[in-house]
Short mmCIF file of C-alpha atoms in Angstrom, two decimals:
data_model
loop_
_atom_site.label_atom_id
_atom_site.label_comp_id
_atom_site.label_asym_id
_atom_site.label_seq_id
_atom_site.Cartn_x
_atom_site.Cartn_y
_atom_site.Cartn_z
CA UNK S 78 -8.07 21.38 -2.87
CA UNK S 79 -4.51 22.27 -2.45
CA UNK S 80 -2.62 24.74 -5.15
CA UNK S 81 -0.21 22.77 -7.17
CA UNK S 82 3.09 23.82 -6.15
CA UNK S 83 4.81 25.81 -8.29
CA UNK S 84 7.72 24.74 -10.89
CA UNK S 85 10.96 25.38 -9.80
CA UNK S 86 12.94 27.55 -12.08
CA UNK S 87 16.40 26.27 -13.32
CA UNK S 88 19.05 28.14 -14.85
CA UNK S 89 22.56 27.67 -16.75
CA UNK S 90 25.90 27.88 -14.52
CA UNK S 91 29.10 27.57 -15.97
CA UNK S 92 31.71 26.05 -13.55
CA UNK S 93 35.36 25.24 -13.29
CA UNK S 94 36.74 23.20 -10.66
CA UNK S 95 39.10 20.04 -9.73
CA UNK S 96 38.35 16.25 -10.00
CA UNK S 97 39.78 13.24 -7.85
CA UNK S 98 43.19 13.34 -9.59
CA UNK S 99 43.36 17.15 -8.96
CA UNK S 100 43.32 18.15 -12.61
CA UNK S 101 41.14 21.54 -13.60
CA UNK S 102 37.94 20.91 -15.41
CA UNK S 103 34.59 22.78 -16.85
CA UNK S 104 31.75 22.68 -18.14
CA UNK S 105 27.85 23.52 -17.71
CA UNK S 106 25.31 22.55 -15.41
CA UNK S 107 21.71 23.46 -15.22
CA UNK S 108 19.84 23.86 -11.45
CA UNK S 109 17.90 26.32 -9.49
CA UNK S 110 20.85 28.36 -7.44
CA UNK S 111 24.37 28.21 -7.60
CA UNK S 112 24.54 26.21 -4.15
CA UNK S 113 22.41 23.99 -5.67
CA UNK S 114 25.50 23.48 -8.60
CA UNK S 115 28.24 23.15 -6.59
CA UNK S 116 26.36 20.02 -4.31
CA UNK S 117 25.56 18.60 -7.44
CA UNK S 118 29.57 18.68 -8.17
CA UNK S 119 31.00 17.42 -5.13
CA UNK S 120 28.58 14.74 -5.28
CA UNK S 121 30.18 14.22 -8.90
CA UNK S 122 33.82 14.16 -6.86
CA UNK S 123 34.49 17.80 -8.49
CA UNK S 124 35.55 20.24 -6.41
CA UNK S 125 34.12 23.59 -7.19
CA UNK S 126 36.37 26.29 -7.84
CA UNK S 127 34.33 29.34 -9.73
CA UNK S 128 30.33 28.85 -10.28
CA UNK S 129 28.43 31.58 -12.16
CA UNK S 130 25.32 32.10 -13.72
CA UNK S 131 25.28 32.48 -17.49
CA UNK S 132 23.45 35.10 -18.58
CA UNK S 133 20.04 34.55 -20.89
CA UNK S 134 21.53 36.59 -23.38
CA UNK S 135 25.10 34.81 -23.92
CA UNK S 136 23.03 31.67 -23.89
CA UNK S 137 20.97 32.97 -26.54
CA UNK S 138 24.01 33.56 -28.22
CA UNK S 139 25.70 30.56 -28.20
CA UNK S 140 22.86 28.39 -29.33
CA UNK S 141 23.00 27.01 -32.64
CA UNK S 142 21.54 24.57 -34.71
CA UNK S 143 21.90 20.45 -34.34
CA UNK S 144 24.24 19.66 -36.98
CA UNK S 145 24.56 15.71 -38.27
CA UNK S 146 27.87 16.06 -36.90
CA UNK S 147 26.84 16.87 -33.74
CA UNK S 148 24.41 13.60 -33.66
CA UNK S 149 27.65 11.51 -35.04
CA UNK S 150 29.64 12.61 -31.93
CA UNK S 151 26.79 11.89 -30.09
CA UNK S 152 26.39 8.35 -30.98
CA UNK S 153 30.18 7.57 -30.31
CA UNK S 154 30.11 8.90 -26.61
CA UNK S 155 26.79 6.81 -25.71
CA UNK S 156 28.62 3.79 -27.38
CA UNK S 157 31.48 4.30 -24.96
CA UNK S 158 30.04 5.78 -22.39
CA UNK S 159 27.44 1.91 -22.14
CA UNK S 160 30.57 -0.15 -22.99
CA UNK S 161 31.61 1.38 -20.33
CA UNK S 162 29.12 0.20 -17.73
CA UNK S 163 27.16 3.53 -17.21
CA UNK S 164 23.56 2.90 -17.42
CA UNK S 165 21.15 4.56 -20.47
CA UNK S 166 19.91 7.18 -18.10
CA UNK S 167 22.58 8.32 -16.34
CA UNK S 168 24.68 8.44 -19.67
CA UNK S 169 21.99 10.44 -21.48
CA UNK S 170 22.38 12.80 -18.19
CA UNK S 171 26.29 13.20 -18.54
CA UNK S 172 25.94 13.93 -22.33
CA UNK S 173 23.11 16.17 -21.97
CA UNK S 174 24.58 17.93 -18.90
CA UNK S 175 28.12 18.52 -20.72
CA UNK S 176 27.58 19.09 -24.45
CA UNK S 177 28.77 22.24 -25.69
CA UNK S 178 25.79 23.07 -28.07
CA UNK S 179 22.61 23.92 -25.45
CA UNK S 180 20.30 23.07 -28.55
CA UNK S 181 21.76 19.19 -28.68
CA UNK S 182 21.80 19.72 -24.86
CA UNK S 183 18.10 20.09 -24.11
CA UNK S 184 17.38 17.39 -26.92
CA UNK S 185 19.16 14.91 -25.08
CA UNK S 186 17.42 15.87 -21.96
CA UNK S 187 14.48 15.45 -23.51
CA UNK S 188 15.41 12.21 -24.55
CA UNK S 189 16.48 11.35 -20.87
CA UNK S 190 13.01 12.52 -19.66
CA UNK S 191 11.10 10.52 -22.29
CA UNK S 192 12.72 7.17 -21.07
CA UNK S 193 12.19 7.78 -17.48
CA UNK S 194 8.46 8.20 -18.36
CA UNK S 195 8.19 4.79 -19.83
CA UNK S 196 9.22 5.06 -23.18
CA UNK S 197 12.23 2.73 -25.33
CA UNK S 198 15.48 4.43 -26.18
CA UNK S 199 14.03 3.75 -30.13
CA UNK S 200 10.77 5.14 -29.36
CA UNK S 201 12.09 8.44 -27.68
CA UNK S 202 14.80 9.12 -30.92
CA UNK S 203 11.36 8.65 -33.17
CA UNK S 204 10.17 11.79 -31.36
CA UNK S 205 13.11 13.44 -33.28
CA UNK S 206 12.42 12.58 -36.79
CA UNK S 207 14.85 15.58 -38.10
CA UNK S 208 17.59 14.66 -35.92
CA UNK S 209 17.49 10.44 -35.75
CA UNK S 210 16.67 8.95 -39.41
CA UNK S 211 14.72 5.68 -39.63
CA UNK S 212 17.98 3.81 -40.00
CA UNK S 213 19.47 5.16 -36.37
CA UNK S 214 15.98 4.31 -34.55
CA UNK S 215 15.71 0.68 -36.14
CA UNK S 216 19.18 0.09 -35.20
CA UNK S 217 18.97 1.06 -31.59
CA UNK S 218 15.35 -0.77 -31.47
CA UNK S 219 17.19 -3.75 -32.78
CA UNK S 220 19.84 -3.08 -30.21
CA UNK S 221 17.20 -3.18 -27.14
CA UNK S 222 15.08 -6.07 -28.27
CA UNK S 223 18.44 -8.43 -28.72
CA UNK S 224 20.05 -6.93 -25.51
CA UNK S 225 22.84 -5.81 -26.89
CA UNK S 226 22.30 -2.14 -27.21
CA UNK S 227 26.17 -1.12 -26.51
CA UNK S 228 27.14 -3.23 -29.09
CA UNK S 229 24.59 -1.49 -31.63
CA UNK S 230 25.53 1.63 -30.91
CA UNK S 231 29.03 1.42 -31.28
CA UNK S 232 28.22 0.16 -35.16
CA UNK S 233 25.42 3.07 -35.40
CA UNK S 234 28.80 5.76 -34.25
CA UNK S 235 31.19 3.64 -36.92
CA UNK S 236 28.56 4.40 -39.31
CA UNK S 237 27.84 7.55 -38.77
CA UNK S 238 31.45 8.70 -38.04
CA UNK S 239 31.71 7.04 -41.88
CA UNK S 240 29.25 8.96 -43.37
CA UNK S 241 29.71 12.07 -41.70
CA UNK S 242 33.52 11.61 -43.21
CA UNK S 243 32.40 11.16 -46.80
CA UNK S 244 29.69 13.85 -46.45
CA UNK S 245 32.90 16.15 -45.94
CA UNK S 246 34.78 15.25 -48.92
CA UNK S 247 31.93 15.23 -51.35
CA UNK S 248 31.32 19.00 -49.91
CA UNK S 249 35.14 19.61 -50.09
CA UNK S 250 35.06 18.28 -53.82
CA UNK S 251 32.12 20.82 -54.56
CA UNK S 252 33.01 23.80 -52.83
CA UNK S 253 36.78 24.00 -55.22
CA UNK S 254 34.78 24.65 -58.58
CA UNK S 255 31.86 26.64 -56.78
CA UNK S 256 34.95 29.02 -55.59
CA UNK S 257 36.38 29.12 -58.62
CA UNK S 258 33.30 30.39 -59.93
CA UNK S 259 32.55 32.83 -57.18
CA UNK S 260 35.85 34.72 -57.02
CA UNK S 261 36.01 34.86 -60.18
CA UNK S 262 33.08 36.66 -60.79
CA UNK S 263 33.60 39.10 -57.94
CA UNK S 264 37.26 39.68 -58.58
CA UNK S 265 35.56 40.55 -62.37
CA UNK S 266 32.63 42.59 -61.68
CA UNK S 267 35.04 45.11 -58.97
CA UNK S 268 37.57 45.48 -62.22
CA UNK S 269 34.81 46.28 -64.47
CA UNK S 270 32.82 48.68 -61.88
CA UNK S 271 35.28 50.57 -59.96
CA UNK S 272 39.18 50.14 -62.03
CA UNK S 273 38.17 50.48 -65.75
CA UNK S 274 36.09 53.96 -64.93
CA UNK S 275 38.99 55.57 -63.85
CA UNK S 276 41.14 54.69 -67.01
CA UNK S 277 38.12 55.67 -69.44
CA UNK S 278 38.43 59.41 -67.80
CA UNK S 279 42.47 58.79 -68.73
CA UNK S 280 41.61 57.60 -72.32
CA UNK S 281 39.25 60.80 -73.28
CA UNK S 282 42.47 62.49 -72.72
CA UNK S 283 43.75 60.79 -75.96
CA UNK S 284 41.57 62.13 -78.20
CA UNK S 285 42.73 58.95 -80.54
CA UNK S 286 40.48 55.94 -81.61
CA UNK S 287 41.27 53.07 -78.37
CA UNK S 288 41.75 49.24 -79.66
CA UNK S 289 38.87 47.57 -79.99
CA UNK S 290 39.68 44.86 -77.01
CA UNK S 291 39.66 47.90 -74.60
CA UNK S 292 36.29 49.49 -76.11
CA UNK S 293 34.54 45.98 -75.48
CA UNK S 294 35.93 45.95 -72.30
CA UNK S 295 34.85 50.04 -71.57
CA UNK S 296 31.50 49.29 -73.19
CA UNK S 297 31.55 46.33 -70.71
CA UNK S 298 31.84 48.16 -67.57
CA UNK S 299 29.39 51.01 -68.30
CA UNK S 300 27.12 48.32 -68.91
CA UNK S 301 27.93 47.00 -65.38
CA UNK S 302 27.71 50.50 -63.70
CA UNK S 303 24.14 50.66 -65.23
CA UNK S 304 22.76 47.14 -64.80
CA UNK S 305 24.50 45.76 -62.06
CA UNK S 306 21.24 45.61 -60.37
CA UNK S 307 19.79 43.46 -63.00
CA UNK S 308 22.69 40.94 -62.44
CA UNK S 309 22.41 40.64 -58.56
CA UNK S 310 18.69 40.10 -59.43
CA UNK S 311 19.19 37.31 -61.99
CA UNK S 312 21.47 35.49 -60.06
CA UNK S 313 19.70 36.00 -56.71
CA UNK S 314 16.21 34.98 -58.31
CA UNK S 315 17.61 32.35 -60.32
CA UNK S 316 19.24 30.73 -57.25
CA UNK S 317 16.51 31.10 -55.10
CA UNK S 318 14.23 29.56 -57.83
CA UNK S 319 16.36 26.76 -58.72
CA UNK S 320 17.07 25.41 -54.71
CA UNK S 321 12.93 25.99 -54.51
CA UNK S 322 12.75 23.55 -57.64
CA UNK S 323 15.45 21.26 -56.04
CA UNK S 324 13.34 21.11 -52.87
CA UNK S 325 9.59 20.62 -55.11
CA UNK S 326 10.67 18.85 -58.03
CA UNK S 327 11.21 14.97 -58.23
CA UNK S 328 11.76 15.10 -61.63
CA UNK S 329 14.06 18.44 -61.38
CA UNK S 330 16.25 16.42 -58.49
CA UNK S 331 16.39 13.13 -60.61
CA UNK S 332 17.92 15.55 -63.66
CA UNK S 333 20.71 17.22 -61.79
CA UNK S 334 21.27 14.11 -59.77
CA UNK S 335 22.11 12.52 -63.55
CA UNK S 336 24.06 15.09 -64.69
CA UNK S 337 26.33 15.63 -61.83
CA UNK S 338 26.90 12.19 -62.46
CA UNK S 339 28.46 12.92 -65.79
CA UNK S 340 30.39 15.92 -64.76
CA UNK S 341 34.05 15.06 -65.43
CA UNK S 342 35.78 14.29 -62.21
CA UNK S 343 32.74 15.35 -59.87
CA UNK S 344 30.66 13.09 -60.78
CA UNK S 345 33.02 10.13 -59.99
CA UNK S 346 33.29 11.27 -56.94
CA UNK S 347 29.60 11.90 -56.43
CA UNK S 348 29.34 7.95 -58.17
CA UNK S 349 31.47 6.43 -55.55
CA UNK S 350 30.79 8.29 -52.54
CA UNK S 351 26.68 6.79 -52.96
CA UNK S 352 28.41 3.14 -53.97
CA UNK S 353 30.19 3.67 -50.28
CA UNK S 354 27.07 4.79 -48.66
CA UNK S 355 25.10 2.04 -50.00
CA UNK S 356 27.86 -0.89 -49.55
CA UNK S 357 28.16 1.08 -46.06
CA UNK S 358 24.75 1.41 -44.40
CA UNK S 359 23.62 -2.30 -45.93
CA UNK S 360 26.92 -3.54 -43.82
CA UNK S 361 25.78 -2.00 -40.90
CA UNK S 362 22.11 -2.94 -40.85
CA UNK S 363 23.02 -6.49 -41.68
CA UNK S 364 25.28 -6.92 -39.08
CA UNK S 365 22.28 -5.60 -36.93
CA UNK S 366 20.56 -8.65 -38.23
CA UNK S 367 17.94 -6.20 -39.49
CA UNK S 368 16.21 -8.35 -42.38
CA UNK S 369 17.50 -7.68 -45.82
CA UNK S 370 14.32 -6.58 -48.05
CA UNK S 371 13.76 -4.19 -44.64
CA UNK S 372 17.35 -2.73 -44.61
CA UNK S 373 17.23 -1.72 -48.04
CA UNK S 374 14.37 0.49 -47.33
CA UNK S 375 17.37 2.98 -45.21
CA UNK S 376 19.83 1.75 -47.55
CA UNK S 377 17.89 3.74 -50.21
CA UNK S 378 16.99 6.40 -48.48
CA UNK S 379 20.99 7.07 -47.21
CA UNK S 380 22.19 6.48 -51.13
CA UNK S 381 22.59 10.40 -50.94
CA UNK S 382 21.22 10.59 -54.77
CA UNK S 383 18.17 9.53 -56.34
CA UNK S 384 19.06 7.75 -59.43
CA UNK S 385 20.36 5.67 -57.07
CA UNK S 386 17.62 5.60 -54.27
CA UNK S 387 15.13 4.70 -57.07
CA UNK S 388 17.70 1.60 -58.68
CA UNK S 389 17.73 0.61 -54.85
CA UNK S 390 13.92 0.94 -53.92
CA UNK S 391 13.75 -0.91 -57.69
CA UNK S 392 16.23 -3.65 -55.96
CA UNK S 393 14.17 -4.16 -52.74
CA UNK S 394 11.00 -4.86 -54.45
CA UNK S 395 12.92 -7.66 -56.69
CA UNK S 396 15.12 -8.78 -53.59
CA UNK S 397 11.44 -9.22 -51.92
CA UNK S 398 10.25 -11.95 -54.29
CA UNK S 399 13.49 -13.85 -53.93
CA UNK S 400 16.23 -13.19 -56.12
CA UNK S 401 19.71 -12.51 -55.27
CA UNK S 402 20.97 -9.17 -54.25
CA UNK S 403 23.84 -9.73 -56.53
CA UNK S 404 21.48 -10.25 -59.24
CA UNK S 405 19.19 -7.05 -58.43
CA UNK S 406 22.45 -5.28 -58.47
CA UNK S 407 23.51 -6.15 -62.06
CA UNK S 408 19.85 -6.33 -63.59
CA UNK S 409 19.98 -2.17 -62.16
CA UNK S 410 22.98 -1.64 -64.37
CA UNK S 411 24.34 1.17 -62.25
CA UNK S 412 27.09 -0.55 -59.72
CA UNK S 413 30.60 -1.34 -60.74
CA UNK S 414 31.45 -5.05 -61.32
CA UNK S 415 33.83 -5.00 -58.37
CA UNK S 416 30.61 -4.29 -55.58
CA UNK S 417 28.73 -6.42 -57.56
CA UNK S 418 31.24 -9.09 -57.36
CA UNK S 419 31.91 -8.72 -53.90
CA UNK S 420 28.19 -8.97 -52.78
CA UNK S 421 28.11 -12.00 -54.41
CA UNK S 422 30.84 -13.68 -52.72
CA UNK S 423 29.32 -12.14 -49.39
CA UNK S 424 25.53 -13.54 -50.36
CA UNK S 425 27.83 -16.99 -51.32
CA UNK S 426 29.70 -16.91 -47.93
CA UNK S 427 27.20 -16.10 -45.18
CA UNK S 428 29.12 -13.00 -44.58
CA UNK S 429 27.46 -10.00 -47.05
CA UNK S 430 28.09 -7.59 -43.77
CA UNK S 431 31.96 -8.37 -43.80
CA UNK S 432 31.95 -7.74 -47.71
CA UNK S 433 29.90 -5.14 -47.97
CA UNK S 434 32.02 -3.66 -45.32
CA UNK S 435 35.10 -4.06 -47.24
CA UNK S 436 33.29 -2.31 -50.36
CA UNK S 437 33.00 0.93 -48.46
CA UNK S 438 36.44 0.94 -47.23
CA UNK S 439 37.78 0.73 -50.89
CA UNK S 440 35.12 3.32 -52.52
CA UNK S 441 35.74 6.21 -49.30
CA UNK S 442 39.81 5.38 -49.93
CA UNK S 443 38.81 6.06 -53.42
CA UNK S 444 36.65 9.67 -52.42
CA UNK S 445 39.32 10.98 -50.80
CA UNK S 446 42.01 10.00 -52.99
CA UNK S 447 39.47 11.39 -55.83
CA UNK S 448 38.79 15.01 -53.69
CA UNK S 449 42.70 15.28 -52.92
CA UNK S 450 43.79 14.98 -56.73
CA UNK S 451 41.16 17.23 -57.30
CA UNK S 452 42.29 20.11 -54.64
CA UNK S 453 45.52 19.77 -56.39
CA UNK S 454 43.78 20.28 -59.55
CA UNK S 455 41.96 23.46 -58.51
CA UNK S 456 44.42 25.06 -56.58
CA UNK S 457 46.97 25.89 -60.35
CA UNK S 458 42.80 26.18 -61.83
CA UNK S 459 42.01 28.98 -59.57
CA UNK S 460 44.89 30.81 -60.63
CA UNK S 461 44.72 30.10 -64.22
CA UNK S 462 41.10 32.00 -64.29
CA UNK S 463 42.41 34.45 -61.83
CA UNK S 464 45.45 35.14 -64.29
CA UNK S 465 43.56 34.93 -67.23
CA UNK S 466 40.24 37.56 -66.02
CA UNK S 467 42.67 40.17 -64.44
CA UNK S 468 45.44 39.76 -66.96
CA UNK S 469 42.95 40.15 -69.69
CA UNK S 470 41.76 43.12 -68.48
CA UNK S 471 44.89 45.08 -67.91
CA UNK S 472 45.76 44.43 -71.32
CA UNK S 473 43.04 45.90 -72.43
CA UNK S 474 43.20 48.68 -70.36
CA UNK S 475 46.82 49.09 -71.06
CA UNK S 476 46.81 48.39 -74.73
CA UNK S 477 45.63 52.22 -75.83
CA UNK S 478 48.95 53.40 -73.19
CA UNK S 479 51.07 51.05 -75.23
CA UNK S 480 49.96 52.27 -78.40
CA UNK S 481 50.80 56.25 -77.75
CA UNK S 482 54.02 55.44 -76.70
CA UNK S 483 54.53 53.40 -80.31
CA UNK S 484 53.43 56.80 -81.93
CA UNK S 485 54.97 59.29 -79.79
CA UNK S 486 58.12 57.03 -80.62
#
């Protein structure tokens, strides 16, 4: 029996070179030799200028990890790249070949090679559960079986281009306090641990009693010096414990999911941010013509926060025995009167993609509005607690100063 021959090894070249039109491009290619690259370029109508190997270590080094924006750009250059003309294969190939993230890379190729061995587009995104949600793969299935897969996935990019936005916002909103927070702790703790010591040595000098502002703040900082182990403990642990809870807990997620809700300016942005997703992902999946009681199912599950992914798994089950969404949406007591309104209009209409559509628009105009007054908030905030911490600490490190002068006077 003849040996099986054996694999042929490829490797990474990074290229530069000249198309058609004479302009200068790069990029990455994968083969066995470098001759190999530069016929698979001319072939491409590039021609090569500079092919070299890329080493195994700067590879290693440039991978990262597949980021939901990286799957959002993704979706918007197969949507073009098909309206386009370019067949599924051959565009999975071009993406693949080109994308600057070698982990999103070799996923696509993966993809690529899952299709040619006789699998659906749907089917071979399934194998990627972490990377392509239910919602993505019954969107592109739905895309396949009605022929009109370019069309689908230019609504799967809108959407995800959508969400991906308001993902950013919400963050943005979040990370202003969190800052806040942060700096003003550190700025604190390197006061208290390496400034105040040095005027303590200065106030021994005295040999008077110090105000007793600057002996809380004195007693403060030895504390510090001498515990500030404990502290980076406490905060470590209790972090560490509470996103382990977060990740465990139902009941734990469903709490802080309610009371962010409630948090003054947060929270409405947290409340209409999952009002846009929901309004949002049900526009896109009915516009797929994915049955309603079967798109709510990823309409829940893309709410973002689970007081509202259980009022909209609560929903489907009502919406399944024939009521009206509208009616599941005011019977769940969570969604402002103007969705609810407009869903019934939609439901009324024939056209609940159109309105549901127009929801979103008005709730992610409202995020961002929402996360830009509140940058302008922070910003004056940040320096407030800044001015406040520091300030309050030179006076009291200054105050035992001011009173020698008032008696040497």
């Amino acid at each position: 029996m003849a040996a099986a021959p054996a694999a042929v090894k490829e490797y990474t070249f990074v290229w530069e070179g000249t198309d058609r039109k004479g302009q200068r491009v790069k990029g990455q290619s994968v083969g066995p030799s470098e001759s190999m690259i530069k016929t698979q370029l001319r072939k491409q109508g590039v021609n090569p200028l500079k092919v070299r190997r890329q080493s195994s270590l700067f590879a290693a080094g440039r991978k990262r990890k597949i980021e939901s924006g990286d799957i959002a750009i993704f979706s918007r250059q197969m949507a073009t790249m098909m309206t386009s003309g370019v067949p599924l294969v051959q565009a999975l190939e071009i993406v693949g070949r080109g994308h600057d993230n070698p982990s999103m890379g070799e996923m696509i190729l993966a993809i690529k090679a899952s299709i040619e061995g006789g699998s659906s587009f749907a089917e071979s995104l399934a194998k990627f559960p972490l990377h392509f949600d239910e919602l993505f793969v019954n969107l592109v299935d739905a895309g396949e079986k009605s022929g009109a897969l370019e069309t689908l996935l230019d609504k799967v990019a809108t959407y995800k281009e959508k969400t991906e936005a308001i993902k950013k916002k919400v963050k943005k909103a979040l990370t202003y306090p969190t800052a806040v927070m942060v700096i003003a702790f550190v700025v604190t703790a390197i006061l208290l641990v390496f400034v105040v010591p040095q005027f303590e040595d200065l106030f021994k000098s005295f040999g008077a009693d110090l105000p007793a502002f600057t002996v809380m703040v004195v007693n403060l900082s030895k504390w510090m010096q001498a515990y500030w182990w404990m502290v980076a403990g406490i905060l470590g642990g209790g972090g560490f414990f509470l996103v382990n809870l977060h990740k465990r807990s139902a009941n734990f997620r469903r709490l802080l999911d309610r009371v962010m809700l409630k948090v003054p300016v947060v929270g409405d942005i947290l409340y209409k941010s999952a009002v846009a997703r929901f309004a949002r992902t049900l526009s896109t999946m009915f516009a797929a013509g994915v049955p309603l009681v079967e798109a709510m199912d990823s309409v829940a599950k893309a709410a973002g926060n689970i007081v509202f992914t259980e009022a909209i798994m609560a929903m489907r089950d009502q919406v399944a025995t024939g009521q009206q969404l509208q009616l599941t949406m005011q019977q769940a007591g969570i969604f402002p009167n103007m969705a609810v309104q407009m869903v019934a209009i939609g439901e009324e209409s024939g056209a609940l993609d159109q309105m549901c559509a127009k929801v979103a628009d008005f709730y992610e105009a409202e995020v961002d509005n929402l996360v830009d007054a509140l940058s302008s908030l922070m910003e004056p905030m940040i320096m407030a607690v800044l001015g406040i911490l520091v300030g309050g600490l030179v006076v009291a490190m200054y105050l035992p100063i001011f009173k020698l002068g008032q008696v040497v006077g």
